[in-house]
Amino acid sequence: MKVGGFASSEARAEYEAVYERGLAALPAPAGIHDVETAFGVARVYRFGQPGGTPIMLVPGRAGTAVMWEPNLTALLRHGEVHAVDLIGEPGRSAQTAPIRNGVDQAAWLSTVLAELDLATVHLIGYSFGGWLAANLAARAPERLRTLTLIDPVLTFGGLTAGLVVRATLAAIPGVGRWARPSFLHWISGGAEVDTTDPVARVIDEGMRTYRIALPSPRLITDAQLRSLRMPVLALIAGRSVIHHPDRAAARARELLPRGQVELWPSATHAIAGEAADEVNARILRFLAAEETPS
């Protein structure tokens, strides 16, 4: 199996320029950590000061820590926040060994938490990062105080045919030149993509310059969802194109032992940024309730 990497040194330099501008849109990190794992080095940014249970943010595909720009300032009101660039994806993490399956995906993320001495966290994942978060929760539940899933991929429902086709086209060199903007427009529910937005720029440039070599994630099983005994907040976008939202919400409600499942009818898959104020407020209420002694 191969490992992911930039298409060329020139592609990496072009990406780095866009990434640096995106990073500048975030609050200044209090610390930057490069964590060695069995599958590569994970770049983690620490924001805020220690106190209480920290938050760990897991981004969507090609989003990097930059994708949390609409959410980070608000989440810092809770306390310390860590944001990771995914191993095997564009960003400042670096993959050195093949990642073969969900066990490997959970292993590197668990190593990051251990090496940063984060005994327990509020884990928040969006889109593909939601799958990574749920996958870790099923395999290492002792590390999570709570789990928040924002329109997660392949967690409560399978992928739609439209997503599979469009994502494949967007990843093909040459074809992706026109398919990427179309894909981002479509996944955002038809909203015009602001090409000056730092988050959109980082995602688009990452898709253009980086060659991902990760296995396709498998749908989180019924047994895995039933095993999640920590409090879970699941926010599902009613206009999401990654799964069938009504079915996904119904499955989540049926299987999560301590789930708070909400279907947001007007939200698209871009819910984390599109409805940032509402999403941030809902997450903060959830975390505050779970940290309040009963």
Coordinates of C-alpha atoms in Angstrom, one line a residue:
M1 CA 0.0 0.0 0.0
K2 CA 1.1 3.6 -0.7
V3 CA 1.2 6.6 1.5
G4 CA -0.3 10.0 0.7
G5 CA 1.8 13.0 -0.4
F6 CA 1.9 16.1 -2.5
A7 CA 2.0 15.6 -6.3
S8 CA 5.3 17.5 -6.5
S9 CA 7.6 19.9 -4.6
E10 CA 6.0 22.7 -6.6
A11 CA 2.5 21.6 -5.6
R12 CA 3.6 21.5 -1.9
A13 CA 5.0 25.0 -2.1
E14 CA 1.8 26.3 -3.7
Y15 CA -0.3 24.6 -1.0
E16 CA 1.9 25.9 1.8
A17 CA 1.3 29.5 0.7
V18 CA -2.5 29.0 0.8
Y19 CA -2.3 27.0 4.1
E20 CA -0.2 29.7 5.8
R21 CA -2.8 32.4 4.9
G22 CA -5.6 30.1 6.2
L23 CA -3.7 29.5 9.4
A24 CA -3.3 33.3 9.9
A25 CA -7.1 33.6 10.0
L26 CA -7.1 31.5 13.3
P27 CA -6.4 32.8 16.8
A28 CA -2.7 32.6 17.6
P29 CA -2.0 29.1 18.9
A30 CA -0.6 28.7 22.4
G31 CA 1.4 25.7 21.3
I32 CA 2.3 23.7 18.2
H33 CA 3.1 20.0 18.5
D34 CA 4.4 17.4 16.0
V35 CA 3.4 14.0 17.4
E36 CA 5.2 10.9 16.3
T37 CA 2.9 7.9 15.6
A38 CA 3.4 4.6 13.9
F39 CA 1.9 6.0 10.7
G40 CA 3.6 9.4 10.6
V41 CA 3.8 12.7 12.3
A42 CA 0.6 14.5 13.4
R43 CA 0.6 18.3 13.6
V44 CA -1.6 19.6 16.4
Y45 CA -2.3 23.2 17.3
R46 CA -3.2 24.0 20.9
F47 CA -5.3 27.1 21.6
G48 CA -6.3 28.6 25.0
Q49 CA -5.1 27.7 28.4
P50 CA -5.4 24.4 30.4
G51 CA -8.5 24.1 32.6
G52 CA -11.2 21.5 32.6
T53 CA -11.6 18.8 30.0
P54 CA -10.0 19.9 26.8
I55 CA -11.6 19.8 23.3
M56 CA -10.0 17.9 20.4
L57 CA -11.2 18.9 16.9
V58 CA -11.0 16.4 14.0
P59 CA -11.6 18.1 10.6
G60 CA -13.3 17.0 7.5
R61 CA -11.4 15.9 4.4
A62 CA -8.7 18.3 3.3
G63 CA -10.1 20.8 5.9
T64 CA -7.1 20.8 8.3
A65 CA -7.1 22.8 11.5
V66 CA -8.0 25.8 9.3
M67 CA -11.6 24.6 8.7
W68 CA -12.4 25.4 12.4
E69 CA -12.0 29.1 11.8
P70 CA -15.8 29.8 12.1
N71 CA -15.9 27.8 15.4
L72 CA -12.7 28.2 17.2
T73 CA -13.1 31.5 19.0
A74 CA -16.5 30.4 20.4
L75 CA -15.2 27.0 21.5
L76 CA -12.4 28.6 23.3
R77 CA -15.0 30.0 25.8
H78 CA -15.1 26.4 27.1
G79 CA -11.4 26.2 27.6
E80 CA -8.4 24.6 26.0
V81 CA -8.8 23.4 22.4
H82 CA -6.6 21.2 20.2
A83 CA -7.0 21.0 16.4
V84 CA -5.2 18.2 14.4
D85 CA -4.3 18.0 10.8
L86 CA -5.1 14.5 9.6
I87 CA -2.3 12.0 8.8
G88 CA -2.6 10.9 5.2
E89 CA -4.2 14.2 4.1
P90 CA -3.0 17.7 3.0
G91 CA -1.8 19.8 5.9
R92 CA 1.3 19.8 8.0
S93 CA 1.0 16.2 9.2
A94 CA 3.1 13.7 7.3
Q95 CA 2.2 10.1 6.5
T96 CA 5.2 7.6 6.6
A97 CA 3.4 4.2 6.7
P98 CA 0.3 2.8 5.1
I99 CA -3.0 3.2 7.0
R100 CA -4.9 0.0 6.2
N101 CA -8.2 0.2 8.1
G102 CA -10.2 1.6 11.0
V103 CA -7.9 0.0 13.5
D104 CA -5.0 2.0 12.1
Q105 CA -7.0 5.2 12.0
A106 CA -7.9 4.8 15.6
A107 CA -4.4 3.9 16.6
W108 CA -2.7 7.1 15.3
L109 CA -5.4 9.3 16.8
S110 CA -5.2 7.5 20.1
T111 CA -1.4 7.9 20.1
V112 CA -1.8 11.7 19.6
L113 CA -4.0 11.9 22.7
A114 CA -1.6 9.8 24.7
E115 CA 1.5 11.7 23.7
L116 CA -0.2 15.1 24.4
D117 CA -1.1 13.7 27.9
L118 CA -4.8 14.2 27.2
A119 CA -6.3 11.5 29.4
T120 CA -9.8 12.3 28.4
V121 CA -11.3 14.8 25.9
H122 CA -14.4 16.2 24.4
L123 CA -14.0 14.9 20.9
I124 CA -15.6 16.8 18.1
G125 CA -15.5 15.6 14.5
Y126 CA -17.0 17.0 11.3
S127 CA -17.8 15.0 8.1
F128 CA -14.9 12.5 7.5
G129 CA -13.5 13.7 10.8
G130 CA -16.9 12.7 12.4
W131 CA -16.3 9.1 11.1
L132 CA -12.7 9.2 12.6
A133 CA -14.1 10.4 15.9
A134 CA -16.8 7.8 16.0
N135 CA -14.3 5.1 15.0
L136 CA -12.0 6.1 17.8
A137 CA -14.9 6.2 20.3
A138 CA -15.9 2.7 19.4
R139 CA -12.3 1.4 19.8
A140 CA -11.0 3.5 22.7
P141 CA -14.0 4.8 24.6
E142 CA -12.0 5.5 27.8
R143 CA -10.4 8.5 26.1
L144 CA -13.7 10.4 25.6
R145 CA -15.7 12.4 28.0
T146 CA -18.2 13.3 25.2
L147 CA -18.5 12.8 21.5
T148 CA -19.9 15.5 19.1
L149 CA -20.5 14.5 15.5
I150 CA -21.4 17.2 12.9
D151 CA -23.0 15.6 9.9
P152 CA -20.5 12.7 10.0
V153 CA -19.7 10.6 6.9
L154 CA -20.5 6.8 7.0
T155 CA -21.5 6.9 10.6
F156 CA -25.3 6.8 10.7
G157 CA -25.8 6.2 7.0
G158 CA -24.1 5.0 3.8
L159 CA -22.8 7.4 1.1
T160 CA -25.2 8.6 -1.6
A161 CA -24.4 7.7 -5.2
G162 CA -24.1 11.4 -6.1
L163 CA -21.3 11.9 -3.5
V164 CA -19.3 8.9 -4.7
V165 CA -19.4 10.1 -8.4
R166 CA -18.6 13.7 -7.7
A167 CA -15.9 13.1 -5.2
T168 CA -14.2 10.6 -7.6
L169 CA -14.3 13.2 -10.4
A170 CA -12.9 15.9 -8.2
A171 CA -9.9 13.7 -7.3
I172 CA -8.9 13.0 -10.9
P173 CA -6.0 15.1 -12.1
G174 CA -7.1 17.3 -15.0
V175 CA -10.8 16.6 -14.6
G176 CA -10.6 18.0 -11.1
R177 CA -9.8 21.4 -12.4
W178 CA -13.5 22.0 -13.2
A179 CA -15.0 19.2 -11.0
R180 CA -13.6 20.5 -7.7
P181 CA -15.4 23.9 -7.7
S182 CA -18.6 22.1 -8.9
F183 CA -18.2 19.5 -6.0
L184 CA -17.8 22.2 -3.4
H185 CA -20.8 24.1 -4.8
W186 CA -22.9 21.0 -4.7
I187 CA -21.9 19.8 -1.3
S188 CA -22.7 23.3 0.1
G189 CA -26.3 23.0 -1.1
G190 CA -25.8 25.2 -4.2
A191 CA -24.3 28.1 -2.3
E192 CA -21.7 30.1 -4.2
V193 CA -18.2 29.1 -2.9
D194 CA -16.3 32.2 -1.8
T195 CA -12.9 31.7 -3.5
T196 CA -11.4 34.3 -1.1
D197 CA -12.5 32.4 2.0
P198 CA -9.5 30.9 3.7
V199 CA -11.2 27.6 4.6
A200 CA -12.5 27.1 1.0
R201 CA -9.1 28.0 -0.4
V202 CA -7.3 25.5 1.8
I203 CA -9.7 22.7 1.0
D204 CA -9.6 23.3 -2.8
E205 CA -5.9 23.6 -2.9
G206 CA -5.5 20.5 -0.8
M207 CA -7.7 18.5 -3.2
R208 CA -5.7 19.9 -6.1
T209 CA -2.2 19.3 -4.9
Y210 CA -2.3 16.2 -2.6
R211 CA -2.7 12.6 -3.5
I212 CA -4.6 10.7 -0.7
A213 CA -3.8 7.0 -0.3
L214 CA -6.2 6.1 2.5
P215 CA -8.6 3.2 2.6
S216 CA -12.3 3.9 2.2
P217 CA -13.9 4.0 5.6
R218 CA -16.5 1.4 6.4
L219 CA -19.9 2.3 7.8
I220 CA -19.9 2.3 11.6
T221 CA -21.8 -0.8 12.6
D222 CA -24.9 -1.2 14.7
A223 CA -22.9 -2.9 17.4
Q224 CA -20.3 -0.1 17.4
L225 CA -23.0 2.6 17.8
R226 CA -24.6 0.7 20.6
S227 CA -21.3 0.5 22.4
L228 CA -20.9 4.2 22.6
R229 CA -21.8 4.8 26.3
M230 CA -20.4 8.3 26.5
P231 CA -22.8 11.3 25.9
V232 CA -23.1 11.9 22.1
L233 CA -24.4 15.0 20.4
A234 CA -25.2 14.3 16.7
L235 CA -26.1 17.3 14.5
I236 CA -27.4 16.1 11.1
A237 CA -27.9 18.5 8.2
G238 CA -31.4 18.2 6.7
R239 CA -30.1 19.1 3.3
S240 CA -27.0 17.0 3.5
V241 CA -26.0 15.2 0.3
I242 CA -23.6 12.8 1.9
H243 CA -26.3 10.5 3.2
H244 CA -30.1 10.4 3.5
P245 CA -30.6 12.7 6.5
D246 CA -33.9 11.4 7.8
R247 CA -32.7 7.8 7.7
A248 CA -29.4 8.8 9.4
A249 CA -31.1 10.6 12.2
A250 CA -33.5 7.7 12.8
R251 CA -30.6 5.2 13.0
A252 CA -28.7 7.4 15.4
R253 CA -31.7 7.8 17.6
E254 CA -32.3 4.0 17.6
L255 CA -28.8 2.9 18.4
L256 CA -27.0 5.6 20.5
P257 CA -27.5 4.7 24.2
R258 CA -26.9 8.3 25.3
G259 CA -27.5 10.2 22.1
Q260 CA -28.9 13.7 21.6
V261 CA -29.7 13.6 17.9
E262 CA -30.9 16.7 16.1
L263 CA -31.9 17.0 12.5
W264 CA -31.4 20.6 11.3
P265 CA -33.9 20.9 8.4
S266 CA -32.4 23.9 6.5
A267 CA -28.7 23.1 7.0
T268 CA -26.4 21.7 4.3
H269 CA -23.4 19.5 4.8
A270 CA -21.4 22.8 5.3
I271 CA -23.3 23.2 8.6
A272 CA -20.2 23.7 10.7
G273 CA -19.4 27.0 9.0
E274 CA -22.7 27.9 7.4
A275 CA -24.6 27.9 10.7
A276 CA -21.5 28.5 12.9
D277 CA -23.1 30.6 15.6
E278 CA -25.9 28.1 16.2
V279 CA -23.6 25.1 16.0
N280 CA -21.1 26.7 18.4
A281 CA -23.9 27.6 20.9
R282 CA -25.4 24.1 20.8
I283 CA -22.0 22.4 21.3
L284 CA -21.2 24.7 24.3
R285 CA -24.5 24.0 25.9
F286 CA -23.9 20.3 25.5
L287 CA -20.4 20.4 27.0
A288 CA -21.5 22.6 29.9
A289 CA -24.3 20.2 30.8
E290 CA -22.0 17.2 30.7
E291 CA -19.4 19.0 33.0
T292 CA -22.0 20.2 35.5
P293 CA -22.0 17.8 38.5
S294 CA -25.4 16.1 38.8

